[in-house]
PDB file of C-alpha atoms and ligand atoms in Angstrom:
ATOM      1  CA  UNK F   1      30.644 -76.934 -11.217  1.00  0.00           C
ATOM      2  CA  UNK F   2      28.678 -74.180  -9.494  1.00  0.00           C
ATOM      3  CA  UNK F   3      29.569 -70.578 -10.120  1.00  0.00           C
ATOM      4  CA  UNK F   4      30.220 -68.297  -7.217  1.00  0.00           C
ATOM      5  CA  UNK F   5      28.765 -64.816  -7.535  1.00  0.00           C
ATOM      6  CA  UNK F   6      29.828 -61.768  -5.590  1.00  0.00           C
ATOM      7  CA  UNK F   7      27.482 -58.874  -5.848  1.00  0.00           C
ATOM      8  CA  UNK F   8      27.770 -55.423  -4.372  1.00  0.00           C
ATOM      9  CA  UNK F   9      25.924 -52.524  -5.854  1.00  0.00           C
ATOM     10  CA  UNK F  10      28.202 -49.601  -6.696  1.00  0.00           C
ATOM     11  CA  UNK F  11      25.391 -47.506  -5.291  1.00  0.00           C
ATOM     12  CA  UNK F  12      25.321 -49.159  -1.847  1.00  0.00           C
ATOM     13  CA  UNK F  13      28.062 -47.133  -0.124  1.00  0.00           C
ATOM     14  CA  UNK F  14      27.076 -44.046  -2.044  1.00  0.00           C
ATOM     15  CA  UNK F  15      23.470 -44.240  -0.925  1.00  0.00           C
ATOM     16  CA  UNK F  16      24.472 -44.626   2.726  1.00  0.00           C
ATOM     17  CA  UNK F  17      26.702 -41.518   2.555  1.00  0.00           C
ATOM     18  CA  UNK F  18      23.951 -39.645   0.694  1.00  0.00           C
ATOM     19  CA  UNK F  19      21.479 -40.374   3.494  1.00  0.00           C
ATOM     20  CA  UNK F  20      24.016 -39.148   6.063  1.00  0.00           C
ATOM     21  CA  UNK F  21      24.600 -35.980   4.034  1.00  0.00           C
ATOM     22  CA  UNK F  22      20.875 -35.318   3.770  1.00  0.00           C
ATOM     23  CA  UNK F  23      20.357 -35.783   7.525  1.00  0.00           C
ATOM     24  CA  UNK F  24      23.246 -33.443   8.313  1.00  0.00           C
ATOM     25  CA  UNK F  25      22.011 -30.811   5.849  1.00  0.00           C
ATOM     26  CA  UNK F  26      18.458 -31.066   7.246  1.00  0.00           C
ATOM     27  CA  UNK F  27      19.758 -30.717  10.802  1.00  0.00           C
ATOM     28  CA  UNK F  28      21.586 -27.541   9.813  1.00  0.00           C
ATOM     29  CA  UNK F  29      18.679 -26.180   7.767  1.00  0.00           C
ATOM     30  CA  UNK F  30      20.706 -26.177   4.542  1.00  0.00           C
ATOM     31  CA  UNK F  31      19.107 -26.724   1.129  1.00  0.00           C
ATOM     32  CA  UNK F  32      21.462 -28.478  -1.289  1.00  0.00           C
ATOM     33  CA  UNK F  33      21.118 -28.358  -5.068  1.00  0.00           C
ATOM     34  CA  UNK F  34      22.869 -30.767  -7.445  1.00  0.00           C
ATOM     35  CA  UNK F  35      23.529 -29.017 -10.764  1.00  0.00           C
ATOM     36  CA  UNK F  36      24.172 -31.437 -13.606  1.00  0.00           C
ATOM     37  CA  UNK F  37      24.825 -31.211 -17.331  1.00  0.00           C
ATOM     38  CA  UNK F  38      27.366 -31.907 -20.046  1.00  0.00           C
ATOM     39  CA  UNK F  39      30.826 -30.335 -20.228  1.00  0.00           C
ATOM     40  CA  UNK F  40      30.590 -26.740 -21.416  1.00  0.00           C
ATOM     41  CA  UNK F  41      26.824 -26.418 -21.004  1.00  0.00           C
ATOM     42  CA  UNK F  42      27.336 -23.330 -18.833  1.00  0.00           C
ATOM     43  CA  UNK F  43      26.959 -24.598 -15.264  1.00  0.00           C
ATOM     44  CA  UNK F  44      29.709 -22.426 -13.796  1.00  0.00           C
ATOM     45  CA  UNK F  45      28.610 -19.375 -15.772  1.00  0.00           C
ATOM     46  CA  UNK F  46      25.068 -19.931 -14.528  1.00  0.00           C
ATOM     47  CA  UNK F  47      26.366 -19.950 -10.941  1.00  0.00           C
ATOM     48  CA  UNK F  48      28.367 -16.771 -11.559  1.00  0.00           C
ATOM     49  CA  UNK F  49      25.184 -14.979 -12.597  1.00  0.00           C
ATOM     50  CA  UNK F  50      22.842 -16.656 -10.142  1.00  0.00           C
ATOM     51  CA  UNK F  51      24.797 -16.196  -6.916  1.00  0.00           C
ATOM     52  CA  UNK F  52      24.780 -12.362  -7.024  1.00  0.00           C
ATOM     53  CA  UNK F  53      20.957 -12.526  -7.231  1.00  0.00           C
ATOM     54  CA  UNK F  54      20.643 -14.862  -4.238  1.00  0.00           C
ATOM     55  CA  UNK F  55      23.278 -13.683  -1.838  1.00  0.00           C
ATOM     56  CA  UNK F  56      21.244 -10.856  -0.330  1.00  0.00           C
ATOM     57  CA  UNK F  57      18.634 -13.434   0.747  1.00  0.00           C
ATOM     58  CA  UNK F  58      20.775 -16.434   1.624  1.00  0.00           C
ATOM     59  CA  UNK F  59      24.241 -17.417   2.713  1.00  0.00           C
ATOM     60  CA  UNK F  60      25.462 -19.404  -0.289  1.00  0.00           C
ATOM     61  CA  UNK F  61      28.317 -21.909  -0.508  1.00  0.00           C
ATOM     62  CA  UNK F  62      29.482 -23.894  -3.525  1.00  0.00           C
ATOM     63  CA  UNK F  63      31.061 -27.255  -4.226  1.00  0.00           C
ATOM     64  CA  UNK F  64      32.731 -27.403  -7.640  1.00  0.00           C
ATOM     65  CA  UNK F  65      33.092 -30.854  -9.179  1.00  0.00           C
ATOM     66  CA  UNK F  66      35.740 -31.427 -11.845  1.00  0.00           C
ATOM     67  CA  UNK F  67      38.213 -34.074 -12.937  1.00  0.00           C
ATOM     68  CA  UNK F  68      41.176 -31.729 -12.648  1.00  0.00           C
ATOM     69  CA  UNK F  69      42.136 -28.069 -12.041  1.00  0.00           C
ATOM     70  CA  UNK F  70      40.721 -25.454  -9.669  1.00  0.00           C
ATOM     71  CA  UNK F  71      39.675 -23.134 -12.511  1.00  0.00           C
ATOM     72  CA  UNK F  72      35.953 -23.197 -11.767  1.00  0.00           C
ATOM     73  CA  UNK F  73      36.430 -22.845  -7.997  1.00  0.00           C
ATOM     74  CA  UNK F  74      38.563 -19.762  -8.703  1.00  0.00           C
ATOM     75  CA  UNK F  75      35.692 -18.226 -10.682  1.00  0.00           C
ATOM     76  CA  UNK F  76      33.315 -18.813  -7.764  1.00  0.00           C
ATOM     77  CA  UNK F  77      35.862 -17.652  -5.162  1.00  0.00           C
ATOM     78  CA  UNK F  78      36.028 -14.357  -7.077  1.00  0.00           C
ATOM     79  CA  UNK F  79      32.405 -13.813  -5.971  1.00  0.00           C
ATOM     80  CA  UNK F  80      33.613 -14.106  -2.384  1.00  0.00           C
ATOM     81  CA  UNK F  81      31.480 -17.085  -1.375  1.00  0.00           C
ATOM     82  CA  UNK F  82      32.867 -20.191   0.359  1.00  0.00           C
ATOM     83  CA  UNK F  83      33.830 -22.770  -2.265  1.00  0.00           C
ATOM     84  CA  UNK F  84      35.558 -26.139  -2.238  1.00  0.00           C
ATOM     85  CA  UNK F  85      36.895 -27.702  -5.413  1.00  0.00           C
ATOM     86  CA  UNK F  86      36.119 -31.427  -5.536  1.00  0.00           C
ATOM     87  CA  UNK F  87      38.502 -33.233  -7.863  1.00  0.00           C
ATOM     88  CA  UNK F  88      37.486 -36.717  -8.949  1.00  0.00           C
ATOM     89  CA  UNK F  89      40.874 -37.382 -10.580  1.00  0.00           C
ATOM     90  CA  UNK F  90      39.332 -39.117 -13.556  1.00  0.00           C
ATOM     91  CA  UNK F  91      35.989 -40.021 -12.006  1.00  0.00           C
ATOM     92  CA  UNK F  92      33.131 -38.974 -14.233  1.00  0.00           C
ATOM     93  CA  UNK F  93      30.658 -38.052 -11.460  1.00  0.00           C
ATOM     94  CA  UNK F  94      30.598 -36.753  -7.899  1.00  0.00           C
ATOM     95  CA  UNK F  95      29.986 -39.244  -5.126  1.00  0.00           C
ATOM     96  CA  UNK F  96      28.231 -38.728  -1.815  1.00  0.00           C
ATOM     97  CA  UNK F  97      31.409 -39.675   0.068  1.00  0.00           C
ATOM     98  CA  UNK F  98      33.375 -36.878  -1.612  1.00  0.00           C
ATOM     99  CA  UNK F  99      30.577 -34.433  -0.771  1.00  0.00           C
ATOM    100  CA  UNK F 100      30.603 -35.762   2.799  1.00  0.00           C
ATOM    101  CA  UNK F 101      34.284 -34.868   3.148  1.00  0.00           C
ATOM    102  CA  UNK F 102      33.560 -31.391   1.830  1.00  0.00           C
ATOM    103  CA  UNK F 103      30.674 -30.885   4.282  1.00  0.00           C
ATOM    104  CA  UNK F 104      33.092 -31.582   7.134  1.00  0.00           C
ATOM    105  CA  UNK F 105      35.201 -28.644   5.947  1.00  0.00           C
ATOM    106  CA  UNK F 106      32.451 -26.068   5.363  1.00  0.00           C
ATOM    107  CA  UNK F 107      31.152 -23.593   7.972  1.00  0.00           C
ATOM    108  CA  UNK F 108      27.704 -25.261   7.965  1.00  0.00           C
ATOM    109  CA  UNK F 109      26.252 -22.984  10.648  1.00  0.00           C
ATOM    110  CA  UNK F 110      26.709 -20.057   8.264  1.00  0.00           C
ATOM    111  CA  UNK F 111      25.163 -21.632   5.152  1.00  0.00           C
ATOM    112  CA  UNK F 112      21.547 -21.611   3.905  1.00  0.00           C
ATOM    113  CA  UNK F 113      22.022 -22.787   0.335  1.00  0.00           C
ATOM    114  CA  UNK F 114      24.643 -25.200  -0.962  1.00  0.00           C
ATOM    115  CA  UNK F 115      25.061 -25.272  -4.738  1.00  0.00           C
ATOM    116  CA  UNK F 116      26.872 -28.377  -5.965  1.00  0.00           C
ATOM    117  CA  UNK F 117      28.174 -28.242  -9.526  1.00  0.00           C
ATOM    118  CA  UNK F 118      28.636 -31.807 -10.682  1.00  0.00           C
ATOM    119  CA  UNK F 119      31.298 -33.033 -13.101  1.00  0.00           C
ATOM    120  CA  UNK F 120      30.476 -31.986 -16.686  1.00  0.00           C
ATOM    121  CA  UNK F 121      28.780 -35.146 -17.911  1.00  0.00           C
ATOM    122  CA  UNK F 122      25.158 -35.718 -18.922  1.00  0.00           C
ATOM    123  CA  UNK F 123      25.202 -39.423 -18.032  1.00  0.00           C
ATOM    124  CA  UNK F 124      26.139 -40.965 -14.691  1.00  0.00           C
ATOM    125  CA  UNK F 125      25.919 -37.963 -12.310  1.00  0.00           C
ATOM    126  CA  UNK F 126      22.148 -38.477 -12.528  1.00  0.00           C
ATOM    127  CA  UNK F 127      22.572 -41.948 -10.970  1.00  0.00           C
ATOM    128  CA  UNK F 128      24.469 -40.861  -7.870  1.00  0.00           C
ATOM    129  CA  UNK F 129      22.490 -39.367  -5.011  1.00  0.00           C
ATOM    130  CA  UNK F 130      24.661 -36.843  -3.168  1.00  0.00           C
ATOM    131  CA  UNK F 131      22.139 -36.148  -0.413  1.00  0.00           C
ATOM    132  CA  UNK F 132      20.843 -33.076  -2.228  1.00  0.00           C
ATOM    133  CA  UNK F 133      17.284 -31.760  -1.991  1.00  0.00           C
ATOM    134  CA  UNK F 134      16.936 -30.447  -5.534  1.00  0.00           C
ATOM    135  CA  UNK F 135      18.345 -31.396  -8.917  1.00  0.00           C
ATOM    136  CA  UNK F 136      18.836 -29.040 -11.805  1.00  0.00           C
ATOM    137  CA  UNK F 137      19.596 -30.305 -15.325  1.00  0.00           C
ATOM    138  CA  UNK F 138      21.382 -27.806 -17.554  1.00  0.00           C
ATOM    139  CA  UNK F 139      21.230 -27.969 -21.348  1.00  0.00           C
ATOM    140  CA  UNK F 140      22.773 -25.377 -23.658  1.00  0.00           C
ATOM    141  CA  UNK F 141      21.372 -24.537 -27.069  1.00  0.00           C
ATOM    142  CA  UNK F 142      24.844 -25.231 -28.518  1.00  0.00           C
ATOM    143  CA  UNK F 143      24.586 -28.887 -27.439  1.00  0.00           C
ATOM    144  CA  UNK F 144      21.490 -29.495 -29.524  1.00  0.00           C
ATOM    145  CA  UNK F 145      17.818 -30.141 -28.869  1.00  0.00           C
ATOM    146  CA  UNK F 146      18.297 -33.915 -29.185  1.00  0.00           C
ATOM    147  CA  UNK F 147      19.981 -34.228 -25.775  1.00  0.00           C
ATOM    148  CA  UNK F 148      16.847 -34.723 -23.646  1.00  0.00           C
ATOM    149  CA  UNK F 149      15.926 -37.684 -25.837  1.00  0.00           C
ATOM    150  CA  UNK F 150      19.491 -39.052 -25.831  1.00  0.00           C
ATOM    151  CA  UNK F 151      20.147 -38.587 -22.095  1.00  0.00           C
ATOM    152  CA  UNK F 152      16.655 -39.064 -20.697  1.00  0.00           C
ATOM    153  CA  UNK F 153      17.680 -40.021 -17.174  1.00  0.00           C
ATOM    154  CA  UNK F 154      19.297 -36.641 -16.460  1.00  0.00           C
ATOM    155  CA  UNK F 155      16.155 -34.796 -17.507  1.00  0.00           C
ATOM    156  CA  UNK F 156      13.901 -37.256 -15.754  1.00  0.00           C
ATOM    157  CA  UNK F 157      15.525 -36.911 -12.317  1.00  0.00           C
ATOM    158  CA  UNK F 158      15.763 -33.108 -12.532  1.00  0.00           C
ATOM    159  CA  UNK F 159      13.361 -30.962 -10.514  1.00  0.00           C
ATOM    160  CA  UNK F 160      14.083 -28.116 -12.896  1.00  0.00           C
ATOM    161  CA  UNK F 161      15.548 -27.978 -16.394  1.00  0.00           C
ATOM    162  CA  UNK F 162      17.490 -24.876 -17.438  1.00  0.00           C
ATOM    163  CA  UNK F 163      18.214 -24.194 -21.112  1.00  0.00           C
ATOM    164  CA  UNK F 164      21.258 -21.906 -21.305  1.00  0.00           C
ATOM    165  CA  UNK F 165      22.984 -19.731 -23.929  1.00  0.00           C
ATOM    166  CA  UNK F 166      19.677 -18.832 -25.546  1.00  0.00           C
ATOM    167  CA  UNK F 167      21.317 -15.635 -26.857  1.00  0.00           C
ATOM    168  CA  UNK F 168      23.246 -17.929 -29.245  1.00  0.00           C
ATOM    169  CA  UNK F 169      20.198 -19.785 -30.541  1.00  0.00           C
ATOM    170  CA  UNK F 170      20.265 -18.106 -33.991  1.00  0.00           C
ATOM    171  CA  UNK F 171      23.725 -19.619 -34.570  1.00  0.00           C
ATOM    172  CA  UNK F 172      22.449 -23.130 -33.929  1.00  0.00           C
ATOM    173  CA  UNK F 173      19.798 -25.558 -35.160  1.00  0.00           C
ATOM    174  CA  UNK F 174      18.332 -25.719 -31.681  1.00  0.00           C
ATOM    175  CA  UNK F 175      14.557 -25.985 -31.814  1.00  0.00           C
ATOM    176  CA  UNK F 176      13.132 -24.994 -28.444  1.00  0.00           C
ATOM    177  CA  UNK F 177       9.782 -26.643 -29.115  1.00  0.00           C
ATOM    178  CA  UNK F 178      11.457 -29.936 -30.059  1.00  0.00           C
ATOM    179  CA  UNK F 179      13.537 -29.822 -26.856  1.00  0.00           C
ATOM    180  CA  UNK F 180      10.425 -29.079 -24.784  1.00  0.00           C
ATOM    181  CA  UNK F 181       8.520 -31.919 -26.435  1.00  0.00           C
ATOM    182  CA  UNK F 182      11.344 -34.341 -25.594  1.00  0.00           C
ATOM    183  CA  UNK F 183      11.510 -33.126 -21.984  1.00  0.00           C
ATOM    184  CA  UNK F 184       7.755 -33.236 -21.538  1.00  0.00           C
ATOM    185  CA  UNK F 185       7.614 -36.716 -23.063  1.00  0.00           C
ATOM    186  CA  UNK F 186       9.615 -37.774 -19.979  1.00  0.00           C
ATOM    187  CA  UNK F 187       7.515 -35.760 -17.538  1.00  0.00           C
ATOM    188  CA  UNK F 188       4.762 -33.496 -18.749  1.00  0.00           C
ATOM    189  CA  UNK F 189       4.929 -31.411 -15.557  1.00  0.00           C
ATOM    190  CA  UNK F 190       8.666 -30.672 -15.781  1.00  0.00           C
ATOM    191  CA  UNK F 191       9.564 -27.033 -15.290  1.00  0.00           C
ATOM    192  CA  UNK F 192      11.828 -25.640 -17.994  1.00  0.00           C
ATOM    193  CA  UNK F 193      13.490 -22.218 -17.829  1.00  0.00           C
ATOM    194  CA  UNK F 194      15.304 -20.618 -20.739  1.00  0.00           C
ATOM    195  CA  UNK F 195      18.146 -18.313 -19.743  1.00  0.00           C
ATOM    196  CA  UNK F 196      20.965 -16.175 -21.046  1.00  0.00           C
ATOM    197  CA  UNK F 197      23.816 -14.699 -19.036  1.00  0.00           C
ATOM    198  CA  UNK F 198      23.105 -11.465 -20.921  1.00  0.00           C
ATOM    199  CA  UNK F 199      19.571 -11.231 -19.533  1.00  0.00           C
ATOM    200  CA  UNK F 200      19.475 -10.840 -15.747  1.00  0.00           C
ATOM    201  CA  UNK F 201      15.690 -11.217 -15.704  1.00  0.00           C
ATOM    202  CA  UNK F 202      15.983 -14.700 -17.219  1.00  0.00           C
ATOM    203  CA  UNK F 203      18.385 -15.686 -14.436  1.00  0.00           C
ATOM    204  CA  UNK F 204      15.977 -14.268 -11.833  1.00  0.00           C
ATOM    205  CA  UNK F 205      13.397 -16.896 -12.816  1.00  0.00           C
ATOM    206  CA  UNK F 206      15.806 -19.551 -11.578  1.00  0.00           C
ATOM    207  CA  UNK F 207      16.654 -17.458  -8.509  1.00  0.00           C
ATOM    208  CA  UNK F 208      12.924 -17.220  -7.723  1.00  0.00           C
ATOM    209  CA  UNK F 209      12.452 -20.945  -8.154  1.00  0.00           C
ATOM    210  CA  UNK F 210      15.330 -21.639  -5.751  1.00  0.00           C
ATOM    211  CA  UNK F 211      14.040 -19.029  -3.296  1.00  0.00           C
ATOM    212  CA  UNK F 212      10.713 -20.845  -3.139  1.00  0.00           C
ATOM    213  CA  UNK F 213      12.543 -24.017  -2.021  1.00  0.00           C
ATOM    214  CA  UNK F 214      15.087 -22.712   0.489  1.00  0.00           C
ATOM    215  CA  UNK F 215      14.089 -22.779   4.124  1.00  0.00           C
ATOM    216  CA  UNK F 216      14.963 -19.576   5.921  1.00  0.00           C
ATOM    217  CA  UNK F 217      14.274 -20.867   9.417  1.00  0.00           C
TER     218      UNK F 217
HETATM  219 MG1  LIG P 301      32.135 -25.903 -14.484  1.00  0.00          MG
HETATM  220 ZN1  LIG P 302      30.503 -41.429 -13.752  1.00  0.00          ZN
END
């Protein structure tokens, strides 16, 4: 008896939508950044401190990925930038099709930089292309320095790694050198920034990095 096999990559439809998103964003001159990291690593807090530093240079909009609630979108809306809450209703990552629906609702002509906060999860978001131009992996010192070794794909696909909550490092066992060694074992050229919400100059390093990638034409 022969066995029938049906095969469809879960990435197939996603990749098509991601390509469409990227073309649309390119057409409109928008740079999109996919911000990924585990739950509670400080992605939303990072955005709260980053956006005020960027908004004088660029028109910023945000997509907030979560399983449930509009709590994070409310925090971004308080900064008075356009934001759409993307709820996956149990899904553990954002998909390009969900982002596509959001793009149809945003005032694209008025946006230079689109910051996409993915669902808090260090695993599968790294596998799903959203059509973004840049990927940022966020790791907090409270999560532990073993995470780059345990979740290598996230740190591998990232264009920039940001280590957050460094003001809390004395309360943890986090060893910055060990984390850097693990990250650089994946890619010895990987840029790593260490930030604290209490130190605006640390956040400006990330703002500068983004600035160097956003087209202003
Ligand atoms: Mg968040
Ligand atoms: Zn997932």
